[in-house]
Coordinates of C-alpha atoms and ligand atoms in Angstrom, one line a residue:
Chain S
M363 CA -7.1 35.6 -8.8
T364 CA -6.8 37.8 -5.7
A365 CA -9.4 35.8 -3.8
L366 CA -7.4 32.7 -4.8
K367 CA -4.3 34.2 -3.4
D368 CA -6.0 34.9 -0.1
S369 CA -6.9 31.3 0.5
P370 CA -4.5 29.4 2.6
L371 CA -1.9 27.1 1.0
V372 CA -2.2 23.6 2.4
L373 CA 0.3 20.7 2.1
G374 CA -1.3 17.3 2.4
F375 CA 0.3 13.9 3.2
E376 CA -1.2 10.4 2.4
T377 CA 0.6 7.1 3.4
S378 CA -2.3 4.8 4.4
C379 CA -1.5 2.1 2.0
D380 CA 1.1 1.7 -0.8
E381 CA 1.1 5.2 -2.3
T382 CA 3.2 8.0 -0.9
G383 CA 1.1 11.0 -1.8
V384 CA 1.9 14.7 -1.3
G385 CA -0.5 17.3 -2.6
I386 CA -0.7 21.1 -2.5
V387 CA -3.9 23.0 -2.8
R388 CA -4.9 26.7 -2.4
G389 CA -8.6 26.9 -1.5
N390 CA -10.2 24.5 -3.8
T391 CA -7.5 24.8 -6.5
L392 CA -5.2 21.9 -7.0
L393 CA -1.6 23.0 -7.4
A394 CA 0.3 19.7 -7.1
D395 CA -0.5 16.0 -6.7
A396 CA 2.8 14.1 -6.4
V397 CA 2.5 10.3 -5.9
A398 CA 5.2 7.7 -5.5
S399 CA 3.7 4.2 -5.6
S400 CA 5.3 0.9 -4.4
V401 CA 2.6 -1.1 -6.2
D402 CA 5.2 -2.8 -8.5
E403 CA 7.0 -4.1 -5.4
H404 CA 3.8 -5.8 -4.2
A405 CA 2.7 -7.3 -7.5
R406 CA 4.5 -10.6 -7.1
F407 CA 2.9 -11.1 -3.7
G408 CA -0.5 -10.6 -5.1
G409 CA -1.4 -7.9 -2.6
V410 CA 0.2 -5.1 -0.5
V411 CA 2.9 -6.2 1.9
P412 CA 2.7 -3.7 4.8
E413 CA 6.4 -3.7 5.7
V414 CA 7.4 -3.3 2.0
A415 CA 5.0 -0.3 1.8
S416 CA 6.3 1.3 4.9
R417 CA 9.9 1.0 3.8
A418 CA 9.0 2.6 0.5
H419 CA 7.2 5.5 2.2
L420 CA 10.3 6.3 4.2
E421 CA 12.5 6.5 1.0
A422 CA 9.9 8.3 -1.1
M423 CA 8.8 10.9 1.5
V424 CA 11.2 13.8 1.1
P425 CA 11.6 13.5 -2.6
T426 CA 7.8 13.4 -3.1
V427 CA 7.5 16.6 -1.0
Q428 CA 10.1 18.3 -3.1
R429 CA 8.4 17.2 -6.3
A430 CA 5.1 18.6 -5.1
L431 CA 6.6 21.9 -4.2
A432 CA 8.3 22.1 -7.6
D433 CA 5.1 21.2 -9.4
A434 CA 3.2 23.9 -7.5
G435 CA 5.9 26.5 -7.9
V436 CA 5.9 27.3 -4.2
T437 CA 8.3 26.9 -1.3
L438 CA 7.8 25.4 2.2
A439 CA 7.9 29.0 3.5
D440 CA 4.6 29.7 1.6
I441 CA 2.7 26.8 3.3
D442 CA 0.0 27.9 5.7
A443 CA -1.2 24.6 7.1
I444 CA -0.5 20.9 6.9
A445 CA -2.9 17.9 6.8
V446 CA -2.1 14.2 7.0
T447 CA -4.0 11.0 7.0
A448 CA -4.3 9.8 10.6
G449 CA -6.3 6.7 9.6
P450 CA -7.7 4.3 8.7
G451 CA -5.0 2.3 6.9
L452 CA -1.9 0.2 7.5
A453 CA -0.6 1.1 11.0
G454 CA 3.1 1.2 10.1
A455 CA 2.5 3.0 6.8
L456 CA 0.3 5.7 8.5
L457 CA 3.0 6.4 11.0
V458 CA 5.6 7.4 8.4
G459 CA 3.3 10.0 6.9
A460 CA 2.2 11.3 10.3
A461 CA 5.7 11.6 11.6
A462 CA 6.9 13.4 8.4
A463 CA 3.9 15.8 8.5
K464 CA 4.5 16.5 12.2
A465 CA 8.1 17.3 11.5
Y466 CA 7.3 19.7 8.7
A467 CA 4.6 21.4 10.9
L468 CA 7.0 21.7 13.8
A469 CA 9.8 23.1 11.6
L470 CA 7.5 25.5 9.8
D471 CA 5.5 26.4 13.0
K472 CA 2.2 25.8 11.2
P473 CA -1.0 24.1 12.3
I474 CA -1.4 20.4 11.5
Y475 CA -4.7 18.4 10.9
G476 CA -4.7 14.6 11.4
V477 CA -7.6 13.6 9.2
N478 CA -9.7 10.7 8.1
H479 CA -8.7 9.1 4.9
L480 CA -12.3 8.4 3.9
A481 CA -13.5 12.0 4.4
A482 CA -10.5 13.0 2.3
H483 CA -11.7 10.7 -0.5
I484 CA -15.0 12.6 -0.4
C485 CA -13.6 16.1 -0.1
V486 CA -11.2 15.7 -3.0
D487 CA -14.1 16.3 -5.4
Q488 CA -14.2 19.9 -4.3
L489 CA -11.0 20.3 -6.3
E490 CA -12.8 19.2 -9.4
H491 CA -16.4 20.1 -9.1
G492 CA -16.5 22.9 -6.5
P493 CA -18.0 23.0 -3.0
L494 CA -19.9 19.9 -1.9
P495 CA -23.7 20.3 -1.8
E496 CA -25.1 20.2 1.8
G497 CA -26.3 16.7 2.6
C498 CA -25.0 14.6 -0.3
V499 CA -24.6 10.8 -0.3
A500 CA -21.1 9.5 -0.8
M501 CA -20.2 6.0 -1.9
L502 CA -16.6 5.1 -1.2
V503 CA -15.4 2.0 -3.0
S504 CA -11.7 1.1 -2.8
G505 CA -9.3 -1.8 -2.1
G506 CA -10.1 -1.5 1.6
H507 CA -13.6 0.0 1.8
S508 CA -17.1 -0.1 0.4
S509 CA -19.3 2.3 2.3
L510 CA -22.3 4.5 1.8
L511 CA -22.2 7.7 3.8
F512 CA -24.5 10.6 4.4
V513 CA -22.5 13.8 4.5
P514 CA -24.1 16.9 5.9
D515 CA -20.6 18.4 6.6
V516 CA -17.4 16.7 5.4
T517 CA -15.4 18.5 8.1
G518 CA -17.5 17.2 11.0
D519 CA -20.6 15.3 10.3
V520 CA -20.2 12.1 8.2
Q521 CA -22.8 9.4 8.9
P522 CA -22.4 5.8 7.9
L523 CA -25.4 4.3 6.1
G524 CA -24.0 1.0 5.1
Q525 CA -20.8 -0.9 4.3
T526 CA -19.4 -4.2 3.2
I527 CA -19.8 -7.1 5.6
D528 CA -16.9 -9.0 4.1
D529 CA -14.7 -8.1 1.1
A530 CA -14.4 -4.5 -0.2
A531 CA -15.4 -4.0 -3.9
G532 CA -11.8 -3.3 -5.0
E533 CA -10.7 -6.4 -3.1
A534 CA -13.2 -8.5 -5.1
F535 CA -11.8 -7.0 -8.3
D536 CA -8.3 -7.9 -7.2
K537 CA -9.2 -11.5 -6.1
V538 CA -11.2 -12.3 -9.2
A539 CA -8.3 -10.9 -11.4
R540 CA -6.1 -13.5 -9.6
V541 CA -8.5 -16.2 -10.4
L542 CA -8.4 -15.2 -14.0
G543 CA -4.6 -14.9 -14.0
L544 CA -4.7 -11.2 -14.9
G545 CA -2.3 -9.7 -12.4
F546 CA -2.4 -7.0 -9.6
P547 CA -4.1 -4.6 -9.0
G548 CA -7.0 -6.3 -10.7
G549 CA -9.5 -3.5 -11.1
P550 CA -8.1 -1.8 -14.1
L551 CA -7.3 -5.1 -15.8
I552 CA -10.8 -6.5 -15.3
D553 CA -12.3 -3.1 -16.5
K554 CA -10.2 -3.5 -19.7
A555 CA -11.0 -7.2 -20.3
A556 CA -14.7 -6.5 -19.7
R557 CA -14.9 -4.1 -22.6
E558 CA -14.8 -7.0 -25.0
G559 CA -17.2 -9.2 -23.0
D560 CA -20.9 -9.7 -22.6
P561 CA -22.1 -8.5 -19.1
E562 CA -25.1 -10.8 -19.3
A563 CA -23.2 -13.9 -20.4
I564 CA -23.1 -15.3 -16.9
A565 CA -25.7 -14.6 -14.1
F566 CA -23.4 -14.1 -11.1
P567 CA -25.1 -13.5 -7.7
R568 CA -26.0 -10.0 -6.4
G569 CA -25.0 -10.1 -2.8
L570 CA -27.4 -8.8 0.0
T571 CA -30.2 -7.9 -2.4
G572 CA -32.9 -10.2 -0.8
P573 CA -35.9 -8.7 0.9
R574 CA -34.5 -9.5 4.3
D575 CA -31.0 -8.3 3.7
A576 CA -29.7 -5.0 5.1
P577 CA -30.6 -2.7 2.2
L578 CA -27.5 -0.5 2.3
D579 CA -24.8 -3.1 3.2
F580 CA -22.7 -4.9 0.7
S581 CA -21.2 -8.4 0.4
F582 CA -18.8 -9.4 -2.3
S583 CA -17.2 -12.5 -0.9
G584 CA -20.0 -14.9 -2.2
L585 CA -19.7 -13.3 -5.7
K586 CA -15.9 -13.9 -5.7
T587 CA -16.4 -17.5 -4.7
S588 CA -19.0 -18.0 -7.3
V589 CA -16.7 -16.7 -10.0
A590 CA -13.9 -19.0 -8.8
R591 CA -16.2 -22.0 -8.9
W592 CA -17.5 -21.2 -12.3
V593 CA -13.9 -20.9 -13.7
E594 CA -12.7 -24.1 -11.9
R595 CA -15.6 -26.1 -13.2
R596 CA -14.7 -25.1 -16.8
E597 CA -11.0 -25.7 -16.2
R598 CA -11.6 -29.1 -14.8
A599 CA -13.7 -30.0 -17.9
G600 CA -10.8 -28.8 -20.0
E601 CA -12.8 -26.0 -21.5
K602 CA -11.4 -22.6 -22.5
I603 CA -12.4 -19.8 -20.1
P604 CA -14.2 -16.9 -21.9
L605 CA -12.1 -14.3 -20.0
A606 CA -13.9 -11.2 -21.4
D607 CA -17.4 -12.6 -20.6
V608 CA -16.4 -13.6 -17.1
A609 CA -14.8 -10.2 -16.4
A610 CA -17.8 -8.3 -17.8
S611 CA -20.4 -10.5 -16.0
F612 CA -18.5 -10.2 -12.7
Q613 CA -18.0 -6.5 -13.1
E614 CA -21.7 -6.1 -13.9
A615 CA -22.7 -7.9 -10.7
V616 CA -20.6 -5.6 -8.6
V617 CA -21.6 -2.4 -10.3
D618 CA -25.3 -3.3 -10.4
V619 CA -25.4 -3.7 -6.6
L620 CA -23.3 -0.7 -5.9
T621 CA -25.4 1.7 -8.0
R622 CA -28.7 0.2 -7.0
K623 CA -27.9 0.7 -3.3
A624 CA -26.3 4.1 -3.8
I625 CA -29.5 5.4 -5.5
L626 CA -31.6 3.9 -2.7
A627 CA -29.4 5.7 -0.1
C628 CA -29.9 9.0 -1.9
K629 CA -33.7 8.5 -2.0
E630 CA -33.9 7.5 1.7
N631 CA -31.9 10.6 2.8
G632 CA -33.4 13.1 0.4
A633 CA -30.0 13.7 -1.2
D634 CA -30.0 14.9 -4.8
H635 CA -26.2 14.5 -5.2
L636 CA -24.3 11.2 -5.3
L637 CA -20.6 11.4 -4.9
I638 CA -18.4 8.4 -5.8
G639 CA -14.8 8.1 -4.6
G640 CA -12.1 5.5 -4.0
G641 CA -10.1 3.5 -6.5
V642 CA -13.1 1.5 -7.9
A643 CA -14.7 4.9 -8.9
A644 CA -12.3 4.8 -11.8
N645 CA -14.2 1.8 -13.2
S646 CA -15.7 2.8 -16.5
R647 CA -18.8 0.7 -16.2
L648 CA -19.6 2.0 -12.7
R649 CA -19.4 5.5 -14.0
V650 CA -21.8 4.8 -16.9
L651 CA -24.3 2.8 -14.9
A652 CA -24.3 5.3 -12.0
E653 CA -24.9 8.2 -14.4
E654 CA -27.7 6.3 -16.1
R655 CA -29.6 5.3 -13.0
A656 CA -29.1 8.6 -11.2
T657 CA -30.4 10.6 -14.1
K658 CA -33.6 8.5 -14.1
A659 CA -34.0 9.2 -10.3
G660 CA -33.2 12.9 -10.7
I661 CA -29.9 12.7 -8.9
R662 CA -26.7 14.3 -10.0
V663 CA -23.5 12.2 -9.9
R664 CA -20.1 13.6 -9.1
V665 CA -17.0 11.5 -9.7
P666 CA -13.5 13.0 -9.6
R667 CA -11.1 12.1 -12.3
P668 CA -9.5 8.7 -11.9
N669 CA -6.1 9.8 -10.4
L670 CA -8.0 11.7 -7.7
C671 CA -10.1 8.6 -6.9
T672 CA -7.1 6.5 -6.0
D673 CA -5.1 7.4 -2.9
N674 CA -3.2 10.7 -3.2
G675 CA -2.0 13.6 -1.2
A676 CA -4.2 16.2 -2.9
M677 CA -7.3 14.7 -1.3
V678 CA -5.8 15.2 2.2
A679 CA -4.8 18.7 1.3
A680 CA -8.3 19.4 0.0
L681 CA -9.8 18.3 3.4
G682 CA -7.2 20.3 5.3
S683 CA -8.1 23.3 3.2
E684 CA -11.8 22.9 4.0
L685 CA -11.0 22.5 7.7
V686 CA -9.0 25.7 7.7
R687 CA -11.7 27.6 5.7
R688 CA -14.3 26.5 8.3
G689 CA -12.1 27.6 11.2
R690 CA -11.9 24.0 12.6
A691 CA -9.4 23.5 15.5
P692 CA -6.2 21.8 14.4
S693 CA -4.7 18.6 16.0
H694 CA -2.1 18.6 18.7
L695 CA 1.4 17.3 17.8
D696 CA 0.8 14.2 19.8
F697 CA -2.2 13.0 17.9
P698 CA -2.2 9.2 17.3
S699 CA -2.4 7.4 14.0
D700 CA -5.4 5.0 14.1
S701 CA -5.4 2.1 11.7
S702 CA -9.1 1.4 12.3
Q703 CA -10.3 5.0 12.6
S704 CA -14.1 5.3 12.3
V705 CA -15.5 7.3 9.5
V706 CA -17.3 9.6 11.9
D707 CA -14.0 10.9 13.3
V708 CA -13.0 13.4 10.6
V709 CA -10.2 15.0 12.6
V710 CA -8.1 13.4 15.3
R711 CA -7.1 15.9 17.9
Chain H
M895 CA 26.0 25.1 17.0
L896 CA 22.6 23.9 18.0
L897 CA 22.2 20.1 17.4
L898 CA 18.9 18.3 17.9
A899 CA 19.4 14.6 18.6
F900 CA 16.9 11.8 18.9
D901 CA 16.7 8.0 18.8
T902 CA 13.6 5.8 18.4
A903 CA 15.2 2.4 17.8
T904 CA 14.4 1.1 21.2
P905 CA 11.4 1.5 23.6
A906 CA 13.0 4.8 24.8
I907 CA 11.9 7.8 22.8
T908 CA 14.8 10.1 23.7
V909 CA 15.4 13.7 22.5
A910 CA 18.1 16.2 23.4
L911 CA 19.4 19.6 22.4
H912 CA 23.2 20.3 22.4
D913 CA 24.9 23.6 21.9
G914 CA 28.4 22.2 21.1
T915 CA 29.5 22.4 24.7
H916 CA 26.6 21.1 26.8
V917 CA 23.4 19.2 26.6
L918 CA 20.8 22.0 27.0
A919 CA 17.8 19.9 27.5
E920 CA 16.9 16.2 27.3
S921 CA 13.6 14.3 27.4
T922 CA 13.1 10.6 27.5
T923 CA 10.0 8.5 27.7
V924 CA 9.9 4.7 27.5
D925 CA 6.8 3.6 25.6
A926 CA 7.5 1.7 22.4
R927 CA 3.9 1.8 21.3
R928 CA 3.7 5.6 21.2
T929 CA 6.8 6.6 19.3
G930 CA 4.7 8.4 16.7
E931 CA 2.8 10.3 19.4
L932 CA 5.8 11.2 21.6
L933 CA 8.6 12.2 19.3
A934 CA 7.4 15.5 17.9
P935 CA 6.2 16.8 21.3
G936 CA 9.5 15.7 22.7
I937 CA 11.3 17.9 20.2
T938 CA 9.1 20.8 21.0
A939 CA 9.7 20.2 24.7
V940 CA 13.5 20.4 24.5
L941 CA 13.4 23.5 22.3
T942 CA 11.0 25.2 24.7
A943 CA 13.0 24.1 27.8
A944 CA 16.1 25.7 26.2
G945 CA 14.3 28.8 24.9
R946 CA 15.2 28.0 21.3
K947 CA 13.2 27.9 18.0
P948 CA 13.4 25.2 15.3
G949 CA 14.8 27.8 12.9
E950 CA 17.9 28.1 15.1
L951 CA 18.9 24.4 14.7
T952 CA 22.1 23.8 12.8
G953 CA 21.9 20.0 12.5
V954 CA 20.0 16.9 13.4
A955 CA 21.5 13.6 14.8
V956 CA 19.4 10.5 14.7
G957 CA 19.9 6.9 15.7
V958 CA 19.6 4.6 12.7
G959 CA 19.0 1.4 14.6
P960 CA 19.1 -1.5 14.3
G961 CA 15.7 -1.5 16.0
P962 CA 12.1 -2.6 15.5
F963 CA 11.0 -1.1 12.1
T964 CA 8.0 0.9 12.9
G965 CA 9.5 3.0 15.7
L966 CA 12.8 3.3 13.9
R967 CA 11.2 4.8 10.8
V968 CA 9.4 7.4 12.9
G969 CA 12.8 8.8 13.9
L970 CA 14.3 8.5 10.5
V971 CA 11.5 10.2 8.6
T972 CA 11.3 12.9 11.2
A973 CA 15.0 13.6 10.8
R974 CA 14.8 13.7 7.0
A975 CA 11.8 16.0 7.1
L976 CA 13.4 18.4 9.5
G977 CA 16.5 18.4 7.5
D978 CA 14.5 19.2 4.4
A979 CA 12.3 21.8 6.0
L980 CA 15.1 23.6 7.8
G981 CA 17.9 23.1 5.2
I982 CA 20.3 21.6 7.7
P983 CA 22.5 18.5 7.7
I984 CA 21.3 15.3 9.2
H985 CA 23.7 12.7 10.7
G986 CA 23.0 9.0 11.3
V987 CA 24.6 7.1 14.1
C988 CA 24.3 3.4 14.9
T989 CA 22.1 3.1 18.0
L990 CA 24.3 0.4 19.4
D991 CA 27.2 2.8 19.2
V992 CA 25.3 5.2 21.4
V993 CA 24.7 2.6 24.1
A994 CA 28.4 1.6 23.8
Y995 CA 29.5 5.2 24.3
Q996 CA 27.3 5.5 27.4
T997 CA 28.9 2.5 29.1
K998 CA 32.0 4.5 29.8
T999 CA 33.9 1.2 29.6
E1000 CA 37.4 0.9 28.2
E1001 CA 37.4 -3.0 28.3
P1002 CA 35.9 -5.2 25.6
F1003 CA 32.1 -5.7 25.9
A1004 CA 29.0 -6.1 23.7
V1005 CA 25.7 -4.3 23.3
A1006 CA 22.4 -6.1 22.8
T1007 CA 19.0 -4.5 22.4
D1008 CA 15.6 -6.1 22.0
A1009 CA 14.8 -7.3 18.5
R1010 CA 11.6 -9.0 19.6
R1011 CA 10.8 -12.5 18.4
K1012 CA 13.2 -13.8 21.0
E1013 CA 16.2 -12.2 19.3
V1014 CA 18.5 -9.3 20.0
Y1015 CA 20.3 -6.8 17.8
W1016 CA 23.9 -6.8 18.9
A1017 CA 27.5 -5.9 18.2
Q1018 CA 30.9 -6.3 19.9
Y1019 CA 33.1 -3.4 21.1
T1020 CA 36.8 -3.3 22.0
D1021 CA 36.1 -0.1 24.0
R1022 CA 33.3 2.5 24.2
F1023 CA 34.3 4.2 21.0
T1024 CA 35.3 1.1 18.9
R1025 CA 32.9 -1.4 17.4
S1026 CA 34.6 -4.6 16.3
T1027 CA 31.7 -6.4 14.6
E1028 CA 28.9 -5.4 12.2
P1029 CA 25.5 -4.9 13.9
D1030 CA 23.6 -8.2 13.6
V1031 CA 20.4 -9.8 14.8
A1032 CA 20.4 -13.3 16.4
H1033 CA 19.1 -15.5 19.1
P1034 CA 20.8 -14.7 22.5
S1035 CA 22.0 -18.3 23.1
L1036 CA 24.0 -18.2 19.8
I1037 CA 25.8 -15.0 20.7
S1038 CA 26.3 -16.1 24.3
E1039 CA 29.0 -18.6 23.2
R1040 CA 30.9 -16.1 21.1
L1041 CA 31.0 -13.5 23.9
T1042 CA 32.5 -15.9 26.5
G1043 CA 31.3 -14.0 29.6
L1044 CA 31.9 -10.5 28.3
P1045 CA 29.9 -7.7 29.9
V1046 CA 26.8 -6.8 27.9
A1047 CA 25.0 -3.4 27.9
G1048 CA 21.5 -2.6 26.6
E1049 CA 18.1 -4.1 27.2
G1050 CA 19.1 -7.4 25.7
A1051 CA 21.2 -8.2 28.8
V1052 CA 18.3 -7.4 31.0
L1053 CA 15.8 -9.5 29.0
Y1054 CA 18.1 -12.6 28.6
P1055 CA 20.2 -12.9 31.9
E1056 CA 20.9 -16.6 31.2
A1057 CA 22.6 -15.8 27.9
F1058 CA 24.2 -12.6 29.2
P1059 CA 24.9 -13.0 32.9
K1060 CA 27.2 -9.9 33.1
A1061 CA 24.7 -7.1 32.5
I1062 CA 26.1 -3.6 32.6
G1063 CA 24.3 -0.2 32.0
P1064 CA 22.8 1.5 30.3
R1065 CA 19.6 -0.2 29.4
H1066 CA 18.6 2.3 26.7
P1067 CA 20.3 4.9 24.6
S1068 CA 20.1 8.6 25.6
A1069 CA 19.8 11.4 23.1
G1070 CA 22.2 13.5 25.2
A1071 CA 24.9 10.8 24.6
L1072 CA 23.9 10.6 20.9
A1073 CA 24.5 14.4 20.6
E1074 CA 27.9 14.2 22.3
L1075 CA 29.0 11.2 20.2
T1076 CA 27.9 13.0 17.0
I1077 CA 29.8 16.1 17.9
R1078 CA 32.9 14.1 18.6
R1079 CA 32.6 12.4 15.3
L1080 CA 32.0 15.6 13.5
Q1081 CA 35.3 16.9 14.9
S1082 CA 37.4 13.7 14.5
D1083 CA 35.9 11.4 11.9
P1084 CA 33.1 13.1 9.9
D1085 CA 33.0 10.2 7.4
S1086 CA 31.7 7.8 10.1
L1087 CA 28.5 9.8 10.2
M1088 CA 26.1 8.4 7.7
F1089 CA 23.0 9.7 5.8
P1090 CA 20.3 8.3 8.0
E1091 CA 19.5 5.0 6.3
P1092 CA 17.7 2.5 8.6
L1093 CA 19.6 -0.6 9.8
Y1094 CA 16.7 -3.0 9.4
L1095 CA 18.9 -6.2 9.3
R1096 CA 15.8 -8.3 8.5
R1097 CA 13.8 -8.6 5.3
P1098 CA 10.1 -7.8 5.3
D1099 CA 7.9 -10.8 6.1
A1100 CA 6.3 -11.6 2.8
V1101 CA 5.5 -14.8 1.0
E1102 CA 4.9 -15.1 -2.7
P1103 CA 1.6 -16.8 -3.3
G1104 CA 1.8 -20.4 -4.6
T1105 CA -0.7 -21.8 -6.9
R1106 CA -4.2 -20.5 -6.6
K1107 CA -6.2 -21.9 -3.7
R1108 CA -9.2 -24.0 -4.9
V1109 CA -12.5 -22.9 -3.5
S1110 CA -14.4 -26.0 -4.6
T1111 CA -14.4 -28.9 -2.2
S1112 CA -15.2 -31.6 -4.7
Ligands
ATP2011 N1 -10.9 0.7 -13.3 C1 -11.1 0.0 -12.1 N2 -12.1 -0.8 -11.9 C2 -12.3 -1.5 -10.8 N3 -11.5 -1.4 -9.7 C3 -10.5 -0.5 -9.8 C4 -10.2 0.2 -11.0 N4 -9.1 0.9 -10.8 C5 -8.7 0.7 -9.6 N5 -9.5 -0.2 -9.0 C6 -9.3 -0.8 -7.6 O1 -9.2 0.2 -6.7 C7 -8.4 -0.3 -5.6 C8 -7.4 0.7 -5.2 O2 -8.0 1.9 -4.8 P1 -7.5 2.8 -3.7 O3 -6.1 3.2 -4.0 O4 -8.5 3.9 -3.5 O5 -7.7 1.9 -2.5 P2 -6.7 1.2 -1.4 O6 -5.6 2.1 -1.1 O7 -6.4 -0.1 -1.9 O8 -7.7 1.1 -0.2 P3 -8.2 2.2 0.8 O9 -8.4 3.5 0.1 O10 -9.6 1.7 1.2 O11 -7.3 2.2 2.0 C9 -7.8 -1.6 -6.0 O12 -8.5 -2.7 -5.4 C10 -8.1 -1.6 -7.5 O13 -8.2 -2.9 -8.1
MG2012 MG1 -8.0 5.0 -0.5

């Protein structure tokens, strides 16, 4: 308990998309994870509307900070450092979080770290499963990203191995859910519908798995189109769509490719740990298949609990905490937000 | 009193510190694309110039627009966060009112600032303290008729000389003026100071999807 008390208390801000997240951690201990989401306001548009998200961030910011402080049972005076997502993400949304974080840092006279959203998605697992092993492979699968990364050091050395060349995995879930008339966001709805279906009912294509394809890149756009065609053909013929089977077969195609390539990435890099993060990591079938295939290959899988996989402030605080622990230099107050920040830039200074 | 004032509703990122009698320090940079980078250092700069600490602030005044959304929000969220962190009141002032106050004009005039998309944010004033219309956003040629040759302050007059031939200064708001105006209102008409809610005046661009797009060509 004393060691815990000695670790710095870090306040983290996340506003890269439609969740206003404020988290508080001490060392690797999660104390608060307050999230306000504008997802309901976007549902009728079938996707996130940037300006709607930015307006919601402004309104939610201070109340979410207050909720996090209350949940953690601390006051602003106790905070030792601040971390905030600098990018990548929606430009206008990122700026709200960065400006708020800078104002708190300035008022409290504490160091601020402008950090990479993707590195934060990786680092969050420290809150759940302890320090990251040196040199693990991370697979980040969300609404905006699908990447495989080699991570010798989450505070400074994150190496891209492969990524999607078109749609992100979560985006594919969302688009297919629309085709099936399930609603937004589609991931959880497809996950649920798939439980009643047969994953082998329809053989949907596995993107970029040919011998000449980039072994660690992904492609989900062809899969999405293929599902849409399949559904339209049945609709035109006046046939009933077997929702559960389509959902299960689509999901299987995504998850099959993701896990296959993730294991390959581990083998190629001599990593014996695979970390999965991002919203799609909440997918129940992905968790099962990754575990199954990794066990066979002698690889340990780490997946944080679902609400730490989707965007949240605790993940940013977790990365901030690790940066402080390793004595990394903080950012200057004039650091820019960068909507297309590269995954190799862990901290913007 | 130590009032921090700033406005980010125009391309000018302007920050000032006021002790109730004088403007102690002011810093203004015109660069609309770097509001998020320039505001916080601007605040540190005026505090340092005046030899003061954030903990000594007794209030924050912020321009609530109307203005382009992204920059505007940087100012508003900064004000709200400072107010929360320091436990001090925050006061919102219409940005057009600040420009009006700076004209030093006692005759009727209008203020127009750049709303992009070939439009301006604007309002009419009977004198530098008194706004006679609600802030609005419109195409310059439509306002031009209503103003019948009145002088127009703000960048809108500079950008659209054909619609607003009688341009007067200033081009941008100054935070020193925002601080002065806020202090006047605190003394004479505290109710006119608002909790900083943004004056967006436009709805977000968003379209509800129609029926699903077909992918098949046949
Ligand atoms: N159980 C699930 N199965 C599949 N996908 C899911 C599940 N739960 C959530 N998702 C998907 O995860 C995505 C949201 O994840 P997250 O919040 O991490 O990403 P984002 O904010 O959209 O993007 P990014 O983090 O890349 O900026 C959505 O596309 C959603 O459909
Ligand atoms: Mg994310």
